[in-house]
Amino acid sequence: MIIKQWDFDENQINDDKFWHHYNGMRRLKDLQTVINYLKNESLKGKLVLLDASEGGPLMMGLTMLYPNDTLATINGVLAGP
């Protein structure tokens, strides 16, 4: 899940705004917001974190930040043609 709050407004995409905010730290903070919400509101079990490509370091970081809430981390790599 990526929270894309900066890249579009209904039918228009603002490339400058998106690329200004699209970085690993922003994505990590967005994912932490979702996990913290789930923990505070409705998380009954454990997390399974799944990533592909550049998401690997983010998922490993989340695994270290939430070790007691993470059941598994699955790292995938997408291969090109």
PDB file of N, CA, C and O in Angstrom:
ATOM      1  N   MET A   1       0.846  -1.161   0.000  1.00  0.00           N
ATOM      2  CA  MET A   1       0.000   0.000   0.000  1.00  0.00           C
ATOM      3  C   MET A   1       0.896   1.231   0.000  1.00  0.00           C
ATOM      4  O   MET A   1       1.791   1.373   0.800  1.00  0.00           O
ATOM      5  N   ILE A   2       0.668   2.095  -0.944  1.00  0.00           N
ATOM      6  CA  ILE A   2       1.347   3.385  -0.965  1.00  0.00           C
ATOM      7  C   ILE A   2       0.261   4.448  -0.848  1.00  0.00           C
ATOM      8  O   ILE A   2      -0.726   4.426  -1.568  1.00  0.00           O
ATOM      9  N   ILE A   3       0.437   5.348   0.069  1.00  0.00           N
ATOM     10  CA  ILE A   3      -0.527   6.426   0.238  1.00  0.00           C
ATOM     11  C   ILE A   3      -0.101   7.558  -0.670  1.00  0.00           C
ATOM     12  O   ILE A   3       0.899   8.218  -0.432  1.00  0.00           O
ATOM     13  N   LYS A   4      -0.858   7.763  -1.727  1.00  0.00           N
ATOM     14  CA  LYS A   4      -0.501   8.765  -2.722  1.00  0.00           C
ATOM     15  C   LYS A   4      -1.359   9.998  -2.520  1.00  0.00           C
ATOM     16  O   LYS A   4      -2.378  10.174  -3.157  1.00  0.00           O
ATOM     17  N   GLN A   5      -0.917  10.837  -1.624  1.00  0.00           N
ATOM     18  CA  GLN A   5      -1.702  12.029  -1.329  1.00  0.00           C
ATOM     19  C   GLN A   5      -1.246  13.242  -2.125  1.00  0.00           C
ATOM     20  O   GLN A   5      -1.880  14.280  -2.092  1.00  0.00           O
ATOM     21  N   TRP A   6      -0.157  13.136  -2.832  1.00  0.00           N
ATOM     22  CA  TRP A   6       0.405  14.319  -3.493  1.00  0.00           C
ATOM     23  C   TRP A   6       0.361  14.258  -5.008  1.00  0.00           C
ATOM     24  O   TRP A   6       0.708  15.219  -5.667  1.00  0.00           O
ATOM     25  N   ASP A   7       0.004  13.140  -5.612  1.00  0.00           N
ATOM     26  CA  ASP A   7       0.219  13.021  -7.043  1.00  0.00           C
ATOM     27  C   ASP A   7      -0.966  13.381  -7.926  1.00  0.00           C
ATOM     28  O   ASP A   7      -0.787  13.632  -9.096  1.00  0.00           O
ATOM     29  N   PHE A   8      -2.170  13.399  -7.392  1.00  0.00           N
ATOM     30  CA  PHE A   8      -3.284  13.712  -8.279  1.00  0.00           C
ATOM     31  C   PHE A   8      -4.416  14.411  -7.538  1.00  0.00           C
ATOM     32  O   PHE A   8      -4.544  14.325  -6.330  1.00  0.00           O
ATOM     33  N   ASP A   9      -5.201  15.104  -8.304  1.00  0.00           N
ATOM     34  CA  ASP A   9      -6.385  15.781  -7.798  1.00  0.00           C
ATOM     35  C   ASP A   9      -7.502  15.491  -8.796  1.00  0.00           C
ATOM     36  O   ASP A   9      -7.556  16.101  -9.860  1.00  0.00           O
ATOM     37  N   GLU A  10      -8.318  14.524  -8.461  1.00  0.00           N
ATOM     38  CA  GLU A  10      -9.366  14.015  -9.334  1.00  0.00           C
ATOM     39  C   GLU A  10      -8.778  13.526 -10.648  1.00  0.00           C
ATOM     40  O   GLU A  10      -8.164  12.490 -10.679  1.00  0.00           O
ATOM     41  N   ASN A  11      -8.903  14.276 -11.727  1.00  0.00           N
ATOM     42  CA  ASN A  11      -8.455  13.800 -13.038  1.00  0.00           C
ATOM     43  C   ASN A  11      -7.125  14.387 -13.480  1.00  0.00           C
ATOM     44  O   ASN A  11      -6.691  14.142 -14.597  1.00  0.00           O
ATOM     45  N   GLN A  12      -6.483  15.181 -12.648  1.00  0.00           N
ATOM     46  CA  GLN A  12      -5.217  15.791 -13.030  1.00  0.00           C
ATOM     47  C   GLN A  12      -4.085  15.264 -12.164  1.00  0.00           C
ATOM     48  O   GLN A  12      -4.251  15.072 -10.962  1.00  0.00           O
ATOM     49  N   ILE A  13      -2.946  15.057 -12.797  1.00  0.00           N
ATOM     50  CA  ILE A  13      -1.754  14.618 -12.076  1.00  0.00           C
ATOM     51  C   ILE A  13      -0.771  15.775 -12.029  1.00  0.00           C
ATOM     52  O   ILE A  13      -0.482  16.398 -13.042  1.00  0.00           O
ATOM     53  N   ASN A  14      -0.283  16.069 -10.846  1.00  0.00           N
ATOM     54  CA  ASN A  14       0.711  17.120 -10.669  1.00  0.00           C
ATOM     55  C   ASN A  14       2.070  16.446 -10.485  1.00  0.00           C
ATOM     56  O   ASN A  14       2.448  16.070  -9.385  1.00  0.00           O
ATOM     57  N   ASP A  15       2.795  16.284 -11.596  1.00  0.00           N
ATOM     58  CA  ASP A  15       4.080  15.578 -11.554  1.00  0.00           C
ATOM     59  C   ASP A  15       5.074  16.232 -10.606  1.00  0.00           C
ATOM     60  O   ASP A  15       5.777  15.547  -9.860  1.00  0.00           O
ATOM     61  N   ASP A  16       5.171  17.547 -10.622  1.00  0.00           N
ATOM     62  CA  ASP A  16       6.142  18.234  -9.755  1.00  0.00           C
ATOM     63  C   ASP A  16       5.855  17.963  -8.279  1.00  0.00           C
ATOM     64  O   ASP A  16       6.757  17.683  -7.496  1.00  0.00           O
ATOM     65  N   LYS A  17       4.597  18.072  -7.908  1.00  0.00           N
ATOM     66  CA  LYS A  17       4.226  17.845  -6.518  1.00  0.00           C
ATOM     67  C   LYS A  17       4.477  16.399  -6.111  1.00  0.00           C
ATOM     68  O   LYS A  17       4.973  16.122  -5.026  1.00  0.00           O
ATOM     69  N   PHE A  18       4.139  15.474  -7.005  1.00  0.00           N
ATOM     70  CA  PHE A  18       4.348  14.064  -6.708  1.00  0.00           C
ATOM     71  C   PHE A  18       5.828  13.773  -6.471  1.00  0.00           C
ATOM     72  O   PHE A  18       6.201  13.196  -5.461  1.00  0.00           O
ATOM     73  N   TRP A  19       6.698  14.145  -7.403  1.00  0.00           N
ATOM     74  CA  TRP A  19       8.119  13.810  -7.293  1.00  0.00           C
ATOM     75  C   TRP A  19       8.794  14.550  -6.151  1.00  0.00           C
ATOM     76  O   TRP A  19       9.780  14.068  -5.594  1.00  0.00           O
ATOM     77  N   HIS A  20       8.267  15.703  -5.765  1.00  0.00           N
ATOM     78  CA  HIS A  20       8.818  16.413  -4.614  1.00  0.00           C
ATOM     79  C   HIS A  20       8.590  15.631  -3.318  1.00  0.00           C
ATOM     80  O   HIS A  20       9.417  15.642  -2.417  1.00  0.00           O
ATOM     81  N   HIS A  21       7.463  14.950  -3.237  1.00  0.00           N
ATOM     82  CA  HIS A  21       7.106  14.230  -2.018  1.00  0.00           C
ATOM     83  C   HIS A  21       7.372  12.726  -2.082  1.00  0.00           C
ATOM     84  O   HIS A  21       7.277  12.043  -1.076  1.00  0.00           O
ATOM     85  N   TYR A  22       7.672  12.195  -3.254  1.00  0.00           N
ATOM     86  CA  TYR A  22       7.864  10.747  -3.413  1.00  0.00           C
ATOM     87  C   TYR A  22       9.307  10.395  -3.061  1.00  0.00           C
ATOM     88  O   TYR A  22      10.225  10.569  -3.842  1.00  0.00           O
ATOM     89  N   ASN A  23       9.495   9.926  -1.854  1.00  0.00           N
ATOM     90  CA  ASN A  23      10.821   9.483  -1.442  1.00  0.00           C
ATOM     91  C   ASN A  23      10.654   8.416  -0.364  1.00  0.00           C
ATOM     92  O   ASN A  23       9.566   8.219   0.176  1.00  0.00           O
ATOM     93  N   GLY A  24      11.733   7.740  -0.068  1.00  0.00           N
ATOM     94  CA  GLY A  24      11.667   6.630   0.880  1.00  0.00           C
ATOM     95  C   GLY A  24      11.192   7.041   2.263  1.00  0.00           C
ATOM     96  O   GLY A  24      10.393   6.337   2.888  1.00  0.00           O
ATOM     97  N   MET A  25      11.651   8.172   2.752  1.00  0.00           N
ATOM     98  CA  MET A  25      11.263   8.605   4.095  1.00  0.00           C
ATOM     99  C   MET A  25       9.764   8.916   4.153  1.00  0.00           C
ATOM    100  O   MET A  25       9.086   8.554   5.109  1.00  0.00           O
ATOM    101  N   ARG A  26       9.233   9.553   3.122  1.00  0.00           N
ATOM    102  CA  ARG A  26       7.792   9.859   3.088  1.00  0.00           C
ATOM    103  C   ARG A  26       6.996   8.567   3.048  1.00  0.00           C
ATOM    104  O   ARG A  26       5.987   8.420   3.727  1.00  0.00           O
ATOM    105  N   ARG A  27       7.446   7.618   2.234  1.00  0.00           N
ATOM    106  CA  ARG A  27       6.733   6.341   2.143  1.00  0.00           C
ATOM    107  C   ARG A  27       6.782   5.604   3.473  1.00  0.00           C
ATOM    108  O   ARG A  27       5.786   5.013   3.900  1.00  0.00           O
ATOM    109  N   LEU A  28       7.947   5.627   4.139  1.00  0.00           N
ATOM    110  CA  LEU A  28       8.072   4.965   5.435  1.00  0.00           C
ATOM    111  C   LEU A  28       7.112   5.595   6.443  1.00  0.00           C
ATOM    112  O   LEU A  28       6.396   4.883   7.157  1.00  0.00           O
ATOM    113  N   LYS A  29       7.052   6.908   6.484  1.00  0.00           N
ATOM    114  CA  LYS A  29       6.156   7.590   7.425  1.00  0.00           C
ATOM    115  C   LYS A  29       4.691   7.292   7.105  1.00  0.00           C
ATOM    116  O   LYS A  29       3.876   7.121   8.016  1.00  0.00           O
ATOM    117  N   ASP A  30       4.356   7.247   5.820  1.00  0.00           N
ATOM    118  CA  ASP A  30       2.977   6.919   5.435  1.00  0.00           C
ATOM    119  C   ASP A  30       2.606   5.516   5.897  1.00  0.00           C
ATOM    120  O   ASP A  30       1.521   5.284   6.440  1.00  0.00           O
ATOM    121  N   LEU A  31       3.508   4.557   5.685  1.00  0.00           N
ATOM    122  CA  LEU A  31       3.234   3.184   6.108  1.00  0.00           C
ATOM    123  C   LEU A  31       3.157   3.072   7.625  1.00  0.00           C
ATOM    124  O   LEU A  31       2.317   2.339   8.160  1.00  0.00           O
ATOM    125  N   GLN A  32       3.997   3.818   8.335  1.00  0.00           N
ATOM    126  CA  GLN A  32       3.921   3.821   9.795  1.00  0.00           C
ATOM    127  C   GLN A  32       2.584   4.380  10.266  1.00  0.00           C
ATOM    128  O   GLN A  32       2.019   3.887  11.248  1.00  0.00           O
ATOM    129  N   THR A  33       2.062   5.385   9.577  1.00  0.00           N
ATOM    130  CA  THR A  33       0.760   5.948   9.924  1.00  0.00           C
ATOM    131  C   THR A  33      -0.321   4.883   9.819  1.00  0.00           C
ATOM    132  O   THR A  33      -1.165   4.751  10.706  1.00  0.00           O
ATOM    133  N   VAL A  34      -0.291   4.100   8.746  1.00  0.00           N
ATOM    134  CA  VAL A  34      -1.283   3.044   8.555  1.00  0.00           C
ATOM    135  C   VAL A  34      -1.124   1.961   9.631  1.00  0.00           C
ATOM    136  O   VAL A  34      -2.106   1.541  10.248  1.00  0.00           O
ATOM    137  N   ILE A  35       0.094   1.524   9.874  1.00  0.00           N
ATOM    138  CA  ILE A  35       0.324   0.474  10.875  1.00  0.00           C
ATOM    139  C   ILE A  35      -0.091   0.947  12.262  1.00  0.00           C
ATOM    140  O   ILE A  35      -0.747   0.214  13.008  1.00  0.00           O
ATOM    141  N   ASN A  36       0.261   2.164  12.618  1.00  0.00           N
ATOM    142  CA  ASN A  36      -0.123   2.684  13.936  1.00  0.00           C
ATOM    143  C   ASN A  36      -1.634   2.802  14.069  1.00  0.00           C
ATOM    144  O   ASN A  36      -2.195   2.519  15.134  1.00  0.00           O
ATOM    145  N   TYR A  37      -2.303   3.189  13.001  1.00  0.00           N
ATOM    146  CA  TYR A  37      -3.766   3.239  13.034  1.00  0.00           C
ATOM    147  C   TYR A  37      -4.333   1.839  13.270  1.00  0.00           C
ATOM    148  O   TYR A  37      -5.202   1.647  14.121  1.00  0.00           O
ATOM    149  N   LEU A  38      -3.823   0.862  12.507  1.00  0.00           N
ATOM    150  CA  LEU A  38      -4.313  -0.507  12.667  1.00  0.00           C
ATOM    151  C   LEU A  38      -4.058  -1.020  14.081  1.00  0.00           C
ATOM    152  O   LEU A  38      -4.914  -1.679  14.672  1.00  0.00           O
ATOM    153  N   LYS A  39      -2.885  -0.727  14.623  1.00  0.00           N
ATOM    154  CA  LYS A  39      -2.573  -1.174  15.980  1.00  0.00           C
ATOM    155  C   LYS A  39      -3.514  -0.547  17.004  1.00  0.00           C
ATOM    156  O   LYS A  39      -3.938  -1.210  17.945  1.00  0.00           O
ATOM    157  N   ASN A  40      -3.840   0.708  16.825  1.00  0.00           N
ATOM    158  CA  ASN A  40      -4.680   1.418  17.791  1.00  0.00           C
ATOM    159  C   ASN A  40      -6.166   1.124  17.624  1.00  0.00           C
ATOM    160  O   ASN A  40      -6.937   1.279  18.566  1.00  0.00           O
ATOM    161  N   GLU A  41      -6.568   0.716  16.423  1.00  0.00           N
ATOM    162  CA  GLU A  41      -8.000   0.592  16.150  1.00  0.00           C
ATOM    163  C   GLU A  41      -8.485  -0.836  15.931  1.00  0.00           C
ATOM    164  O   GLU A  41      -9.549  -1.182  16.398  1.00  0.00           O
ATOM    165  N   SER A  42      -7.746  -1.627  15.187  1.00  0.00           N
ATOM    166  CA  SER A  42      -8.374  -2.881  14.788  1.00  0.00           C
ATOM    167  C   SER A  42      -7.428  -4.055  14.554  1.00  0.00           C
ATOM    168  O   SER A  42      -7.894  -5.127  14.202  1.00  0.00           O
ATOM    169  N   LEU A  43      -6.135  -3.888  14.708  1.00  0.00           N
ATOM    170  CA  LEU A  43      -5.226  -4.990  14.418  1.00  0.00           C
ATOM    171  C   LEU A  43      -5.401  -6.093  15.456  1.00  0.00           C
ATOM    172  O   LEU A  43      -5.132  -5.909  16.634  1.00  0.00           O
ATOM    173  N   LYS A  44      -5.875  -7.240  15.001  1.00  0.00           N
ATOM    174  CA  LYS A  44      -6.121  -8.361  15.901  1.00  0.00           C
ATOM    175  C   LYS A  44      -5.014  -9.406  15.806  1.00  0.00           C
ATOM    176  O   LYS A  44      -4.828 -10.203  16.690  1.00  0.00           O
ATOM    177  N   GLY A  45      -4.308  -9.411  14.697  1.00  0.00           N
ATOM    178  CA  GLY A  45      -3.270 -10.408  14.494  1.00  0.00           C
ATOM    179  C   GLY A  45      -1.924  -9.745  14.266  1.00  0.00           C
ATOM    180  O   GLY A  45      -1.615  -8.719  14.852  1.00  0.00           O
ATOM    181  N   LYS A  46      -1.146 -10.348  13.395  1.00  0.00           N
ATOM    182  CA  LYS A  46       0.184  -9.847  13.083  1.00  0.00           C
ATOM    183  C   LYS A  46       0.245  -9.415  11.627  1.00  0.00           C
ATOM    184  O   LYS A  46      -0.569  -9.821  10.803  1.00  0.00           O
ATOM    185  N   LEU A  47       1.249  -8.610  11.324  1.00  0.00           N
ATOM    186  CA  LEU A  47       1.440  -8.094   9.976  1.00  0.00           C
ATOM    187  C   LEU A  47       2.266  -9.061   9.132  1.00  0.00           C
ATOM    188  O   LEU A  47       3.204  -9.682   9.627  1.00  0.00           O
ATOM    189  N   VAL A  48       1.914  -9.162   7.860  1.00  0.00           N
ATOM    190  CA  VAL A  48       2.754  -9.804   6.865  1.00  0.00           C
ATOM    191  C   VAL A  48       3.103  -8.707   5.880  1.00  0.00           C
ATOM    192  O   VAL A  48       2.218  -8.157   5.214  1.00  0.00           O
ATOM    193  N   LEU A  49       4.377  -8.352   5.825  1.00  0.00           N
ATOM    194  CA  LEU A  49       4.827  -7.258   4.975  1.00  0.00           C
ATOM    195  C   LEU A  49       5.351  -7.819   3.661  1.00  0.00           C
ATOM    196  O   LEU A  49       6.200  -8.702   3.644  1.00  0.00           O
ATOM    197  N   LEU A  50       4.831  -7.310   2.558  1.00  0.00           N
ATOM    198  CA  LEU A  50       5.179  -7.780   1.220  1.00  0.00           C
ATOM    199  C   LEU A  50       5.704  -6.605   0.420  1.00  0.00           C
ATOM    200  O   LEU A  50       5.120  -5.516   0.445  1.00  0.00           O
ATOM    201  N   ASP A  51       6.802  -6.814  -0.284  1.00  0.00           N
ATOM    202  CA  ASP A  51       7.349  -5.731  -1.092  1.00  0.00           C
ATOM    203  C   ASP A  51       7.891  -6.270  -2.401  1.00  0.00           C
ATOM    204  O   ASP A  51       8.059  -7.467  -2.577  1.00  0.00           O
ATOM    205  N   ALA A  52       8.154  -5.357  -3.281  1.00  0.00           N
ATOM    206  CA  ALA A  52       8.815  -5.677  -4.541  1.00  0.00           C
ATOM    207  C   ALA A  52       9.718  -4.503  -4.911  1.00  0.00           C
ATOM    208  O   ALA A  52       9.416  -3.352  -4.596  1.00  0.00           O
ATOM    209  N   SER A  53      10.825  -4.827  -5.493  1.00  0.00           N
ATOM    210  CA  SER A  53      11.749  -3.830  -6.018  1.00  0.00           C
ATOM    211  C   SER A  53      12.271  -2.901  -4.929  1.00  0.00           C
ATOM    212  O   SER A  53      12.784  -3.367  -3.916  1.00  0.00           O
ATOM    213  N   GLU A  54      12.094  -1.579  -5.095  1.00  0.00           N
ATOM    214  CA  GLU A  54      12.680  -0.632  -4.134  1.00  0.00           C
ATOM    215  C   GLU A  54      11.974  -0.638  -2.790  1.00  0.00           C
ATOM    216  O   GLU A  54      12.418   0.019  -1.855  1.00  0.00           O
ATOM    217  N   GLY A  55      10.906  -1.378  -2.640  1.00  0.00           N
ATOM    218  CA  GLY A  55      10.213  -1.464  -1.362  1.00  0.00           C
ATOM    219  C   GLY A  55      10.933  -2.321  -0.332  1.00  0.00           C
ATOM    220  O   GLY A  55      10.607  -2.285   0.845  1.00  0.00           O
ATOM    221  N   GLY A  56      11.945  -3.085  -0.760  1.00  0.00           N
ATOM    222  CA  GLY A  56      12.665  -3.977   0.143  1.00  0.00           C
ATOM    223  C   GLY A  56      13.230  -3.289   1.375  1.00  0.00           C
ATOM    224  O   GLY A  56      12.954  -3.710   2.501  1.00  0.00           O
ATOM    225  N   PRO A  57      14.009  -2.229   1.201  1.00  0.00           N
ATOM    226  CA  PRO A  57      14.550  -1.547   2.378  1.00  0.00           C
ATOM    227  C   PRO A  57      13.463  -0.978   3.288  1.00  0.00           C
ATOM    228  O   PRO A  57      13.608  -0.964   4.507  1.00  0.00           O
ATOM    229  N   LEU A  58      12.353  -0.525   2.700  1.00  0.00           N
ATOM    230  CA  LEU A  58      11.255  -0.003   3.511  1.00  0.00           C
ATOM    231  C   LEU A  58      10.637  -1.106   4.362  1.00  0.00           C
ATOM    232  O   LEU A  58      10.379  -0.912   5.551  1.00  0.00           O
ATOM    233  N   MET A  59      10.403  -2.255   3.764  1.00  0.00           N
ATOM    234  CA  MET A  59       9.794  -3.354   4.514  1.00  0.00           C
ATOM    235  C   MET A  59      10.734  -3.872   5.595  1.00  0.00           C
ATOM    236  O   MET A  59      10.299  -4.222   6.689  1.00  0.00           O
ATOM    237  N   MET A  60      12.017  -3.914   5.301  1.00  0.00           N
ATOM    238  CA  MET A  60      12.969  -4.360   6.321  1.00  0.00           C
ATOM    239  C   MET A  60      13.005  -3.356   7.472  1.00  0.00           C
ATOM    240  O   MET A  60      13.079  -3.734   8.636  1.00  0.00           O
ATOM    241  N   GLY A  61      12.916  -2.071   7.140  1.00  0.00           N
ATOM    242  CA  GLY A  61      12.859  -1.046   8.183  1.00  0.00           C
ATOM    243  C   GLY A  61      11.620  -1.189   9.040  1.00  0.00           C
ATOM    244  O   GLY A  61      11.684  -1.087  10.270  1.00  0.00           O
ATOM    245  N   LEU A  62      10.477  -1.456   8.404  1.00  0.00           N
ATOM    246  CA  LEU A  62       9.239  -1.651   9.163  1.00  0.00           C
ATOM    247  C   LEU A  62       9.320  -2.901  10.033  1.00  0.00           C
ATOM    248  O   LEU A  62       8.815  -2.912  11.150  1.00  0.00           O
ATOM    249  N   THR A  63       9.970  -3.941   9.525  1.00  0.00           N
ATOM    250  CA  THR A  63      10.142  -5.160  10.316  1.00  0.00           C
ATOM    251  C   THR A  63      10.944  -4.864  11.578  1.00  0.00           C
ATOM    252  O   THR A  63      10.631  -5.369  12.656  1.00  0.00           O
ATOM    253  N   MET A  64      11.962  -4.018  11.444  1.00  0.00           N
ATOM    254  CA  MET A  64      12.769  -3.665  12.621  1.00  0.00           C
ATOM    255  C   MET A  64      12.017  -2.731  13.562  1.00  0.00           C
ATOM    256  O   MET A  64      12.186  -2.797  14.778  1.00  0.00           O
ATOM    257  N   LEU A  65      11.176  -1.851  13.014  1.00  0.00           N
ATOM    258  CA  LEU A  65      10.410  -0.922  13.853  1.00  0.00           C
ATOM    259  C   LEU A  65       9.247  -1.607  14.569  1.00  0.00           C
ATOM    260  O   LEU A  65       8.815  -1.153  15.621  1.00  0.00           O
ATOM    261  N   TYR A  66       8.709  -2.680  13.972  1.00  0.00           N
ATOM    262  CA  TYR A  66       7.547  -3.368  14.531  1.00  0.00           C
ATOM    263  C   TYR A  66       7.825  -4.865  14.682  1.00  0.00           C
ATOM    264  O   TYR A  66       7.077  -5.700  14.169  1.00  0.00           O
ATOM    265  N   PRO A  67       8.879  -5.244  15.396  1.00  0.00           N
ATOM    266  CA  PRO A  67       9.232  -6.671  15.470  1.00  0.00           C
ATOM    267  C   PRO A  67       8.168  -7.536  16.152  1.00  0.00           C
ATOM    268  O   PRO A  67       7.970  -8.690  15.772  1.00  0.00           O
ATOM    269  N   ASN A  68       7.470  -7.004  17.117  1.00  0.00           N
ATOM    270  CA  ASN A  68       6.459  -7.785  17.839  1.00  0.00           C
ATOM    271  C   ASN A  68       5.129  -7.864  17.101  1.00  0.00           C
ATOM    272  O   ASN A  68       4.265  -8.649  17.473  1.00  0.00           O
ATOM    273  N   ASP A  69       4.972  -7.032  16.073  1.00  0.00           N
ATOM    274  CA  ASP A  69       3.724  -7.005  15.310  1.00  0.00           C
ATOM    275  C   ASP A  69       3.858  -7.671  13.949  1.00  0.00           C
ATOM    276  O   ASP A  69       2.885  -7.776  13.221  1.00  0.00           O
ATOM    277  N   THR A  70       5.070  -8.088  13.585  1.00  0.00           N
ATOM    278  CA  THR A  70       5.328  -8.630  12.255  1.00  0.00           C
ATOM    279  C   THR A  70       5.490 -10.139  12.321  1.00  0.00           C
ATOM    280  O   THR A  70       6.328 -10.654  13.052  1.00  0.00           O
ATOM    281  N   LEU A  71       4.662 -10.843  11.554  1.00  0.00           N
ATOM    282  CA  LEU A  71       4.753 -12.291  11.465  1.00  0.00           C
ATOM    283  C   LEU A  71       5.781 -12.685  10.405  1.00  0.00           C
ATOM    284  O   LEU A  71       6.579 -13.596  10.614  1.00  0.00           O
ATOM    285  N   ALA A  72       5.759 -11.986   9.259  1.00  0.00           N
ATOM    286  CA  ALA A  72       6.678 -12.329   8.170  1.00  0.00           C
ATOM    287  C   ALA A  72       6.917 -11.112   7.286  1.00  0.00           C
ATOM    288  O   ALA A  72       6.073 -10.220   7.181  1.00  0.00           O
ATOM    289  N   THR A  73       8.068 -11.116   6.648  1.00  0.00           N
ATOM    290  CA  THR A  73       8.391 -10.121   5.623  1.00  0.00           C
ATOM    291  C   THR A  73       8.778 -10.891   4.383  1.00  0.00           C
ATOM    292  O   THR A  73       9.661 -11.749   4.426  1.00  0.00           O
ATOM    293  N   ILE A  74       8.107 -10.616   3.276  1.00  0.00           N
ATOM    294  CA  ILE A  74       8.372 -11.306   2.020  1.00  0.00           C
ATOM    295  C   ILE A  74       8.952 -10.291   1.048  1.00  0.00           C
ATOM    296  O   ILE A  74       8.291  -9.305   0.694  1.00  0.00           O
ATOM    297  N   ASN A  75      10.194 -10.516   0.660  1.00  0.00           N
ATOM    298  CA  ASN A  75      10.872  -9.622  -0.269  1.00  0.00           C
ATOM    299  C   ASN A  75      10.842 -10.220  -1.659  1.00  0.00           C
ATOM    300  O   ASN A  75      11.280 -11.338  -1.863  1.00  0.00           O
ATOM    301  N   GLY A  76      10.353  -9.456  -2.602  1.00  0.00           N
ATOM    302  CA  GLY A  76      10.291  -9.914  -3.986  1.00  0.00           C
ATOM    303  C   GLY A  76      11.056  -8.984  -4.900  1.00  0.00           C
ATOM    304  O   GLY A  76      11.248  -7.816  -4.599  1.00  0.00           O
ATOM    305  N   VAL A  77      11.494  -9.512  -6.016  1.00  0.00           N
ATOM    306  CA  VAL A  77      12.195  -8.711  -7.004  1.00  0.00           C
ATOM    307  C   VAL A  77      11.492  -8.934  -8.327  1.00  0.00           C
ATOM    308  O   VAL A  77      11.234 -10.073  -8.736  1.00  0.00           O
ATOM    309  N   LEU A  78      11.184  -7.853  -8.997  1.00  0.00           N
ATOM    310  CA  LEU A  78      10.555  -7.955 -10.319  1.00  0.00           C
ATOM    311  C   LEU A  78      11.647  -7.917 -11.371  1.00  0.00           C
ATOM    312  O   LEU A  78      12.471  -7.012 -11.394  1.00  0.00           O
ATOM    313  N   ALA A  79      11.665  -8.903 -12.231  1.00  0.00           N
ATOM    314  CA  ALA A  79      12.685  -8.965 -13.279  1.00  0.00           C
ATOM    315  C   ALA A  79      12.132  -8.390 -14.563  1.00  0.00           C
ATOM    316  O   ALA A  79      10.978  -8.598 -14.903  1.00  0.00           O
ATOM    317  N   GLY A  80      12.958  -7.673 -15.248  1.00  0.00           N
ATOM    318  CA  GLY A  80      12.581  -7.116 -16.547  1.00  0.00           C
ATOM    319  C   GLY A  80      12.731  -8.139 -17.665  1.00  0.00           C
ATOM    320  O   GLY A  80      13.154  -9.275 -17.429  1.00  0.00           O
ATOM    321  N   PRO A  81      12.390  -7.761 -18.873  1.00  0.00           N
ATOM    322  CA  PRO A  81      12.484  -8.707 -20.014  1.00  0.00           C
ATOM    323  C   PRO A  81      13.913  -9.064 -20.333  1.00  0.00           C
ATOM    324  O   PRO A  81      14.835  -8.407 -20.066  1.00  0.00           O
TER     325      PRO A  81
END
